[in-house]
Amino acid sequence: MNPERYESKIETEKSPAPKILKGAPEFFESREGVEREDKGPLYLMMNLETKCSYRCPKCALPGYRRDMNEPMSLDQRKKFLAKAGELGIKELVVVGAGEPTEHFDGMMKPIIESAHQEGLGTIMFTTTSHLTREQAEFYRDHDVSIFVSLDAIDPETYRELTGTGNLEQVLNNIQMLKEVYGQSEEVINGKKVVRLGINVTAVKQNMEQLDEIKKVASDNMQFIVNFPIRRGKFKSDKVWQRLVGDQYDELQRLAQDKSDTGGHSSIDEGVCSYFNRGISVDVDGQLLSCGYASETAHSLGTVTDESTLNELEEHYRDIRARYKQFTQETGRTPSCPLRDEDYQGFLDQLKKE
Ligand SMILES: C[S@@+](CC[C@H](N)C(=O)[O-])C[C@H]1O[C@@H](n2cnc3c(N)ncnc32)[C@H](O)[C@@H]1O
Ligand code: SF4
């Protein structure tokens, strides 16, 4: 099918204005100023038990097959969000396991409401597979910035990369989100503040489509191209060869080149800020070094109702200090420790007494 047929459904007006996502570190720093030497946590990356009906061959499947305890209860999560607010955390980040729009009532709605009540916005990644206008209005009214995952602009590739996804439905949902969220008038550091984004995971199949996908973002969505993380389903050689093969370096280059941020969806000092400025917790309350880093579970502590602000702050500072040590020892500052060739070296650093 012809991509232009789909393009015509979307506003394609171009804007030279650079964009900044509401919820990015620069957004808060320019608003409130920042103590450069002693940066506190901004993000709480929380994995939730949100099963997903898509079958993406790339899916990183955080938490899959790990020794998982009972999920945190809603009440425990609410208490934790209250502590996050007291710690000065500004955003709940829902990137990890599963599809949030499939679990609105009983899961996303009360959690986002609670985050909002504690003064936190939410950054949420979604395919929009089960998005409704009612949900979109709720997200708009509860300070949710949304990244839509869109890995292709032609229906066949989209289906190949998602297993069951329907591109036309997703493009209609993007249009609906744009209408519901409207145009922002806010400008920070000469950049237009936006609350919507598109996130592409670059693979061989979509390398040639990135500019077309970017047009969907038009002037009211940030455009991010991410490069693959080799975990979950990507651990399979067959899948990796089919989607990445010998193009990994090129995909990484494209991600830097095409993203509005120059890399990940949120960057702080050249490093993914959900990691560098965040605390991550898995479905069962295990602290992780990042939402995808399941192998760090059962080694960094567990969030309980008794966890104190001091303990959480200490955990945050400890991970930062160990990452700093790692960068000093290797002489490199990878933007994503998980994707680094010496990730094991970072894991070893986390284990040191
Ligand atoms: C794990 S998904 C969960 C949220 C939602 N189901 C979605 O796909 O947007 C969160 C983000 O991670 C990306 N992602 C998933 N697996 C990945 C991988 N192996 N490498 C890089 N990005 C990946 C997705 O494209 C999506 O933007
Ligand atoms: S990447 Fe997102 S949409 Fe795809 S299978 Fe994983 S959780 Fe589902």
CSV table of C-alpha atoms and ligand atoms in Angstrom, one decimal:
chain,number,residue,atom,x,y,z
A,1,MET,CA,0.0,0.0,0.0
A,2,ASN,CA,1.1,3.5,-0.7
A,3,PRO,CA,2.4,5.4,2.5
A,4,GLU,CA,1.1,8.7,1.0
A,5,ARG,CA,-2.5,7.4,1.5
A,6,TYR,CA,-1.8,7.4,5.2
A,7,GLU,CA,0.2,10.5,5.2
A,8,SER,CA,-2.7,12.4,4.0
A,9,LYS,CA,-4.7,11.6,7.1
A,10,ILE,CA,-2.2,13.4,9.3
A,11,GLU,CA,-1.4,17.1,9.4
A,12,THR,CA,2.0,17.4,7.7
A,13,GLU,CA,2.7,21.1,8.2
A,14,LYS,CA,6.4,21.6,8.9
A,15,SER,CA,7.9,23.7,11.6
A,16,PRO,CA,11.5,24.7,12.0
A,17,ALA,CA,11.0,25.3,15.8
A,18,PRO,CA,12.9,22.8,17.9
A,19,LYS,CA,10.8,21.0,20.5
A,20,ILE,CA,11.2,20.0,24.1
A,21,LEU,CA,9.1,17.4,25.9
A,22,LYS,CA,7.2,18.5,29.0
A,23,GLY,CA,8.9,16.3,31.5
A,24,ALA,CA,12.4,16.4,30.0
A,25,PRO,CA,15.2,17.4,32.4
A,26,GLU,CA,15.8,20.6,30.5
A,27,PHE,CA,12.1,21.5,30.9
A,28,PHE,CA,12.4,21.4,34.7
A,29,GLU,CA,15.8,22.9,34.9
A,30,SER,CA,14.9,25.9,32.9
A,31,ARG,CA,11.8,26.4,34.9
A,32,GLU,CA,13.2,25.9,38.4
A,33,GLY,CA,17.0,26.2,38.0
A,34,VAL,CA,19.3,23.3,39.0
A,35,GLU,CA,22.1,22.6,41.5
A,36,ARG,CA,24.6,21.4,39.0
A,37,GLU,CA,26.8,19.4,41.4
A,38,ASP,CA,24.1,17.7,43.3
A,39,LYS,CA,21.3,16.6,41.0
A,40,GLY,CA,18.5,14.8,42.7
A,41,PRO,CA,16.2,12.2,41.2
A,42,LEU,CA,13.6,13.4,38.6
A,43,TYR,CA,12.1,10.1,37.4
A,44,LEU,CA,10.4,7.1,38.9
A,45,MET,CA,10.5,4.3,36.3
A,46,MET,CA,7.8,1.8,37.3
A,47,ASN,CA,7.2,-1.5,35.6
A,48,LEU,CA,3.6,-2.6,35.8
A,49,GLU,CA,1.9,-5.9,35.2
A,50,THR,CA,0.3,-4.8,31.9
A,51,LYS,CA,0.1,-7.7,29.5
A,52,CYS,CA,0.3,-6.9,25.8
A,53,SER,CA,-1.5,-8.4,22.9
A,54,TYR,CA,1.0,-7.2,20.3
A,55,ARG,CA,3.7,-9.7,19.3
A,56,CYS,CA,6.7,-7.5,18.4
A,57,PRO,CA,9.7,-9.6,17.5
A,58,LYS,CA,12.0,-6.9,19.0
A,59,CYS,CA,10.2,-6.8,22.4
A,60,ALA,CA,12.7,-6.5,25.3
A,61,LEU,CA,10.2,-8.2,27.6
A,62,PRO,CA,11.5,-6.7,30.8
A,63,GLY,CA,11.0,-9.0,33.8
A,64,TYR,CA,10.3,-12.0,31.6
A,65,ARG,CA,11.2,-15.3,33.2
A,66,ARG,CA,12.9,-13.7,36.2
A,67,ASP,CA,12.2,-15.0,39.7
A,68,MET,CA,9.3,-12.6,40.3
A,69,ASN,CA,7.6,-12.1,43.7
A,70,GLU,CA,4.0,-11.0,44.1
A,71,PRO,CA,3.3,-7.7,42.3
A,72,MET,CA,3.2,-4.5,44.5
A,73,SER,CA,-0.4,-3.8,45.5
A,74,LEU,CA,-2.1,-0.6,44.3
A,75,ASP,CA,-1.9,0.7,47.9
A,76,GLN,CA,1.9,0.0,48.1
A,77,ARG,CA,2.4,1.8,44.8
A,78,LYS,CA,0.4,4.8,46.0
A,79,LYS,CA,2.5,5.0,49.1
A,80,PHE,CA,5.6,4.8,47.0
A,81,LEU,CA,4.4,7.6,44.7
A,82,ALA,CA,3.8,9.7,47.8
A,83,LYS,CA,7.5,9.1,48.9
A,84,ALA,CA,8.6,9.9,45.3
A,85,GLY,CA,6.8,13.2,45.5
A,86,GLU,CA,8.5,14.0,48.8
A,87,LEU,CA,11.9,13.1,47.3
A,88,GLY,CA,11.3,15.8,44.6
A,89,ILE,CA,10.7,13.3,41.8
A,90,LYS,CA,8.8,15.0,39.0
A,91,GLU,CA,7.7,12.3,36.7
A,92,LEU,CA,6.4,8.7,36.8
A,93,VAL,CA,7.8,6.9,33.7
A,94,VAL,CA,5.9,4.0,32.3
A,95,VAL,CA,8.1,2.4,29.6
A,96,GLY,CA,8.6,-1.1,30.7
A,97,ALA,CA,6.6,-4.3,30.5
A,98,GLY,CA,3.4,-4.5,28.4
A,99,GLU,CA,0.8,-2.1,27.0
A,100,PRO,CA,-0.7,0.5,29.3
A,101,THR,CA,-3.8,1.3,27.2
A,102,GLU,CA,-4.9,-2.3,27.6
A,103,HIS,CA,-5.1,-1.9,31.4
A,104,PHE,CA,-6.6,1.5,32.0
A,105,ASP,CA,-9.3,0.8,34.6
A,106,GLY,CA,-7.9,-0.8,37.7
A,107,MET,CA,-4.3,-0.1,36.8
A,108,MET,CA,-3.2,3.0,34.8
A,109,LYS,CA,-6.1,5.2,35.9
A,110,PRO,CA,-5.6,4.9,39.6
A,111,ILE,CA,-1.8,5.0,39.4
A,112,ILE,CA,-1.7,8.1,37.2
A,113,GLU,CA,-4.4,9.8,39.4
A,114,SER,CA,-2.2,9.0,42.4
A,115,ALA,CA,1.0,10.3,40.7
A,116,HIS,CA,-0.9,13.5,39.8
A,117,GLN,CA,-2.2,14.0,43.3
A,118,GLU,CA,1.4,13.7,44.6
A,119,GLY,CA,2.5,16.4,42.1
A,120,LEU,CA,4.1,14.1,39.5
A,121,GLY,CA,3.4,14.1,35.8
A,122,THR,CA,3.7,10.8,33.9
A,123,ILE,CA,5.7,9.9,30.7
A,124,MET,CA,4.0,6.9,29.1
A,125,PHE,CA,5.0,4.8,26.2
A,126,THR,CA,2.2,3.1,24.2
A,127,THR,CA,1.3,1.7,20.9
A,128,THR,CA,-2.2,3.2,21.5
A,129,SER,CA,-3.7,-0.2,20.6
A,130,HIS,CA,-6.5,0.2,23.1
A,131,LEU,CA,-6.6,4.0,23.4
A,132,THR,CA,-10.0,5.7,23.5
A,133,ARG,CA,-10.9,9.4,23.4
A,134,GLU,CA,-12.0,9.1,27.1
A,135,GLN,CA,-8.5,7.7,28.0
A,136,ALA,CA,-6.8,10.4,25.9
A,137,GLU,CA,-8.8,13.2,27.7
A,138,PHE,CA,-7.9,11.6,31.1
A,139,TYR,CA,-4.2,11.6,30.1
A,140,ARG,CA,-4.3,15.2,29.0
A,141,ASP,CA,-6.0,16.3,32.2
A,142,HIS,CA,-3.6,14.4,34.4
A,143,ASP,CA,-0.3,15.7,33.1
A,144,VAL,CA,0.6,12.7,31.0
A,145,SER,CA,3.2,13.1,28.2
A,146,ILE,CA,2.7,10.3,25.7
A,147,PHE,CA,5.2,8.6,23.4
A,148,VAL,CA,3.6,6.6,20.7
A,149,SER,CA,5.7,3.7,19.4
A,150,LEU,CA,5.5,3.8,15.6
A,151,ASP,CA,7.9,1.5,13.9
A,152,ALA,CA,6.7,1.7,10.3
A,153,ILE,CA,4.6,3.9,7.9
A,154,ASP,CA,3.4,1.1,5.6
A,155,PRO,CA,0.9,-1.4,6.9
A,156,GLU,CA,2.8,-4.6,5.9
A,157,THR,CA,6.0,-3.5,7.7
A,158,TYR,CA,4.0,-2.3,10.7
A,159,ARG,CA,2.3,-5.7,10.9
A,160,GLU,CA,5.6,-7.5,10.5
A,161,LEU,CA,7.2,-5.5,13.3
A,162,THR,CA,4.2,-5.8,15.7
A,163,GLY,CA,2.7,-9.2,14.9
A,164,THR,CA,-0.9,-8.0,15.2
A,165,GLY,CA,-0.8,-4.2,15.0
A,166,ASN,CA,-3.1,-2.2,12.7
A,167,LEU,CA,-1.3,0.9,11.3
A,168,GLU,CA,-4.5,2.7,10.2
A,169,GLN,CA,-5.9,2.5,13.7
A,170,VAL,CA,-2.7,3.8,15.2
A,171,LEU,CA,-2.5,6.7,12.8
A,172,ASN,CA,-6.1,7.6,13.6
A,173,ASN,CA,-5.3,7.5,17.3
A,174,ILE,CA,-2.3,9.8,16.7
A,175,GLN,CA,-4.6,12.3,15.0
A,176,MET,CA,-7.1,12.0,17.9
A,177,LEU,CA,-4.3,12.6,20.4
A,178,LYS,CA,-3.2,15.7,18.6
A,179,GLU,CA,-6.8,17.0,18.6
A,180,VAL,CA,-7.3,16.2,22.3
A,181,TYR,CA,-4.0,17.6,23.4
A,182,GLY,CA,-4.2,20.7,21.1
A,183,GLN,CA,-1.4,23.1,20.4
A,184,SER,CA,0.9,24.3,23.2
A,185,GLU,CA,1.8,27.9,23.3
A,186,GLU,CA,4.7,27.4,25.8
A,187,VAL,CA,8.2,28.1,24.7
A,188,ILE,CA,11.3,27.3,26.8
A,189,ASN,CA,14.9,28.1,25.7
A,190,GLY,CA,13.5,28.9,22.3
A,191,LYS,CA,12.0,25.4,22.1
A,192,LYS,CA,8.3,24.6,21.7
A,193,VAL,CA,7.0,22.6,24.7
A,194,VAL,CA,5.2,19.5,23.5
A,195,ARG,CA,3.4,16.7,25.4
A,196,LEU,CA,3.3,14.1,22.6
A,197,GLY,CA,6.1,12.2,20.9
A,198,ILE,CA,6.8,9.4,18.5
A,199,ASN,CA,9.3,6.7,19.3
A,200,VAL,CA,10.7,4.5,16.6
A,201,THR,CA,13.0,1.5,17.3
A,202,ALA,CA,15.3,1.6,14.2
A,203,VAL,CA,15.6,-1.8,12.5
A,204,LYS,CA,16.6,-2.8,9.0
A,205,GLN,CA,12.9,-2.9,7.9
A,206,ASN,CA,12.2,0.8,8.7
A,207,MET,CA,15.6,2.5,8.0
A,208,GLU,CA,14.3,3.9,4.8
A,209,GLN,CA,11.0,5.0,6.4
A,210,LEU,CA,12.3,7.3,9.2
A,211,ASP,CA,11.7,10.5,7.3
A,212,GLU,CA,8.2,9.6,6.4
A,213,ILE,CA,7.4,8.6,10.0
A,214,LYS,CA,8.9,11.9,11.2
A,215,LYS,CA,6.3,13.7,9.1
A,216,VAL,CA,3.6,12.1,11.2
A,217,ALA,CA,5.1,13.9,14.2
A,218,SER,CA,4.7,17.2,12.4
A,219,ASP,CA,5.1,20.2,14.7
A,220,ASN,CA,3.4,19.1,17.9
A,221,MET,CA,5.1,15.8,18.6
A,222,GLN,CA,8.7,15.1,19.5
A,223,PHE,CA,10.4,12.6,17.2
A,224,ILE,CA,12.8,10.0,18.7
A,225,VAL,CA,14.6,7.2,17.0
A,226,ASN,CA,16.0,4.6,19.4
A,227,PHE,CA,18.4,1.8,18.5
A,228,PRO,CA,17.8,-1.8,19.5
A,229,ILE,CA,18.6,-3.3,22.9
A,230,ARG,CA,19.6,-7.0,22.6
A,231,ARG,CA,17.4,-8.6,25.2
A,232,GLY,CA,14.1,-10.4,25.5
A,233,LYS,CA,13.0,-11.6,22.0
A,234,PHE,CA,16.1,-10.0,20.5
A,235,LYS,CA,18.3,-12.5,22.2
A,236,SER,CA,17.3,-14.9,19.4
A,237,ASP,CA,20.0,-14.9,16.7
A,238,LYS,CA,17.4,-15.5,14.1
A,239,VAL,CA,15.4,-12.5,15.1
A,240,TRP,CA,18.5,-10.3,15.5
A,241,GLN,CA,19.8,-11.2,12.1
A,242,ARG,CA,16.4,-10.5,10.5
A,243,LEU,CA,15.9,-7.1,12.1
A,244,VAL,CA,19.4,-5.9,12.8
A,245,GLY,CA,22.1,-8.1,11.3
A,246,ASP,CA,25.2,-6.1,10.3
A,247,GLN,CA,23.4,-2.8,10.5
A,248,TYR,CA,23.7,-2.1,14.2
A,249,ASP,CA,26.2,0.7,13.9
A,250,GLU,CA,24.2,2.3,11.1
A,251,LEU,CA,21.0,2.0,13.2
A,252,GLN,CA,22.8,3.7,16.1
A,253,ARG,CA,24.0,6.5,13.8
A,254,LEU,CA,20.5,7.0,12.4
A,255,ALA,CA,19.1,7.2,16.0
A,256,GLN,CA,21.5,10.0,16.9
A,257,ASP,CA,21.0,11.8,13.6
A,258,LYS,CA,17.2,11.7,13.3
A,259,SER,CA,16.1,12.1,16.9
A,260,ASP,CA,15.1,15.6,18.1
A,261,THR,CA,17.1,15.0,21.3
A,262,GLY,CA,20.2,13.6,19.4
A,263,GLY,CA,19.5,10.2,21.0
A,264,HIS,CA,17.2,8.8,23.6
A,265,SER,CA,13.7,10.1,24.5
A,266,SER,CA,15.2,11.9,27.5
A,267,ILE,CA,18.9,12.9,27.9
A,268,ASP,CA,20.8,14.3,30.8
A,269,GLU,CA,24.5,15.0,30.5
A,270,GLY,CA,24.6,12.7,27.4
A,271,VAL,CA,23.1,9.8,29.3
A,272,CYS,CA,19.5,8.4,29.2
A,273,SER,CA,17.9,10.4,32.0
A,274,TYR,CA,15.5,7.8,33.2
A,275,PHE,CA,18.7,5.9,34.2
A,276,ASN,CA,20.9,8.9,35.1
A,277,ARG,CA,18.2,10.8,37.0
A,278,GLY,CA,15.9,8.0,38.0
A,279,ILE,CA,14.9,5.3,40.5
A,280,SER,CA,13.6,2.2,38.8
A,281,VAL,CA,11.3,-0.4,40.4
A,282,ASP,CA,10.0,-3.6,39.0
A,283,VAL,CA,6.5,-5.1,39.2
A,284,ASP,CA,7.3,-6.8,42.5
A,285,GLY,CA,9.0,-3.9,44.2
A,286,GLN,CA,12.6,-4.9,43.3
A,287,LEU,CA,14.8,-1.9,42.8
A,288,LEU,CA,16.6,-2.1,39.4
A,289,SER,CA,19.4,0.0,37.9
A,290,CYS,CA,16.9,0.7,35.0
A,291,GLY,CA,13.4,-0.6,34.1
A,292,TYR,CA,14.9,-3.0,31.6
A,293,ALA,CA,17.7,-4.3,33.8
A,294,SER,CA,15.9,-7.4,35.2
A,295,GLU,CA,19.3,-9.0,36.1
A,296,THR,CA,19.8,-6.3,38.8
A,297,ALA,CA,16.7,-7.5,40.7
A,298,HIS,CA,17.3,-9.0,44.2
A,299,SER,CA,20.6,-7.2,44.6
A,300,LEU,CA,19.7,-3.5,45.0
A,301,GLY,CA,17.0,-3.7,47.6
A,302,THR,CA,13.2,-3.9,47.6
A,303,VAL,CA,10.6,-1.2,48.0
A,304,THR,CA,8.3,-1.8,51.0
A,305,ASP,CA,6.0,0.3,53.0
A,306,GLU,CA,8.8,0.8,55.4
A,307,SER,CA,11.3,2.1,52.9
A,308,THR,CA,12.5,5.5,54.0
A,309,LEU,CA,13.2,8.6,52.0
A,310,ASN,CA,16.9,8.3,53.1
A,311,GLU,CA,17.1,4.8,51.8
A,312,LEU,CA,15.7,5.7,48.5
A,313,GLU,CA,17.9,8.7,48.2
A,314,GLU,CA,20.9,6.6,49.1
A,315,HIS,CA,20.0,4.0,46.5
A,316,TYR,CA,19.8,6.8,43.8
A,317,ARG,CA,23.2,8.3,44.8
A,318,ASP,CA,24.8,4.9,45.0
A,319,ILE,CA,23.9,3.9,41.4
A,320,ARG,CA,25.1,7.3,40.2
A,321,ALA,CA,28.4,7.0,42.0
A,322,ARG,CA,28.9,3.5,40.7
A,323,TYR,CA,28.1,4.6,37.1
A,324,LYS,CA,30.6,7.5,37.5
A,325,GLN,CA,33.2,5.0,38.7
A,326,PHE,CA,32.5,2.8,35.7
A,327,THR,CA,32.9,5.7,33.3
A,328,GLN,CA,36.2,6.8,35.0
A,329,GLU,CA,37.6,3.2,34.8
A,330,THR,CA,36.6,2.7,31.2
A,331,GLY,CA,37.2,6.2,30.0
A,332,ARG,CA,33.8,6.1,28.2
A,333,THR,CA,30.3,7.4,29.1
A,334,PRO,CA,27.8,5.2,27.3
A,335,SER,CA,24.4,6.9,26.9
A,336,CYS,CA,22.8,3.6,27.8
A,337,PRO,CA,24.8,1.3,30.1
A,338,LEU,CA,22.5,-1.6,29.1
A,339,ARG,CA,23.4,-1.3,25.4
A,340,ASP,CA,27.1,-0.9,26.2
A,341,GLU,CA,29.7,-3.5,25.0
A,342,ASP,CA,30.9,-3.7,28.6
A,343,TYR,CA,27.5,-3.8,30.4
A,344,GLN,CA,28.9,-6.7,32.4
A,345,GLY,CA,31.6,-4.3,33.7
A,346,PHE,CA,28.9,-2.0,34.9
A,347,LEU,CA,27.0,-4.9,36.6
A,348,ASP,CA,30.3,-5.9,38.3
A,349,GLN,CA,30.7,-2.3,39.5
A,350,LEU,CA,27.2,-2.5,41.1
A,351,LYS,CA,28.3,-5.6,43.0
A,352,LYS,CA,31.4,-4.2,44.5
A,353,GLU,CA,31.5,-3.8,48.3
B,1,LIG,C1,8.6,-2.2,26.1
B,1,LIG,S1,7.5,-1.0,25.2
B,1,LIG,C2,6.1,-1.0,26.3
B,1,LIG,C3,5.1,0.1,25.9
B,1,LIG,C4,4.3,-0.2,24.7
B,1,LIG,N1,3.8,-1.6,24.7
B,1,LIG,C5,5.0,0.1,23.5
B,1,LIG,O1,5.5,-0.7,22.7
B,1,LIG,O2,5.1,1.3,23.3
B,1,LIG,C6,8.3,0.6,25.5
B,1,LIG,C7,9.2,1.1,24.4
B,1,LIG,O3,10.3,0.2,24.3
B,1,LIG,C8,10.6,0.0,22.9
B,1,LIG,N2,11.3,-1.3,22.9
B,1,LIG,C9,10.8,-2.5,23.1
B,1,LIG,N3,11.7,-3.5,22.9
B,1,LIG,C10,12.8,-2.8,22.6
B,1,LIG,C11,14.2,-3.3,22.2
B,1,LIG,N4,14.5,-4.6,22.3
B,1,LIG,N5,15.1,-2.3,21.9
B,1,LIG,C12,14.7,-1.0,21.9
B,1,LIG,N6,13.5,-0.6,22.2
B,1,LIG,C13,12.6,-1.5,22.5
B,1,LIG,C14,9.2,0.0,22.3
B,1,LIG,O4,9.3,0.3,20.9
B,1,LIG,C15,8.5,1.1,23.1
B,1,LIG,O5,8.7,2.4,22.5
B,2,SF4,S1,7.2,-3.7,22.4
B,2,SF4,FE1,5.4,-2.9,23.4
B,2,SF4,S2,3.7,-3.4,21.9
B,2,SF4,FE2,5.5,-4.6,21.3
B,2,SF4,S3,5.2,-6.6,22.3
B,2,SF4,FE3,6.5,-5.4,23.7
B,2,SF4,S4,5.1,-4.4,25.1
B,2,SF4,FE4,3.9,-5.2,23.4
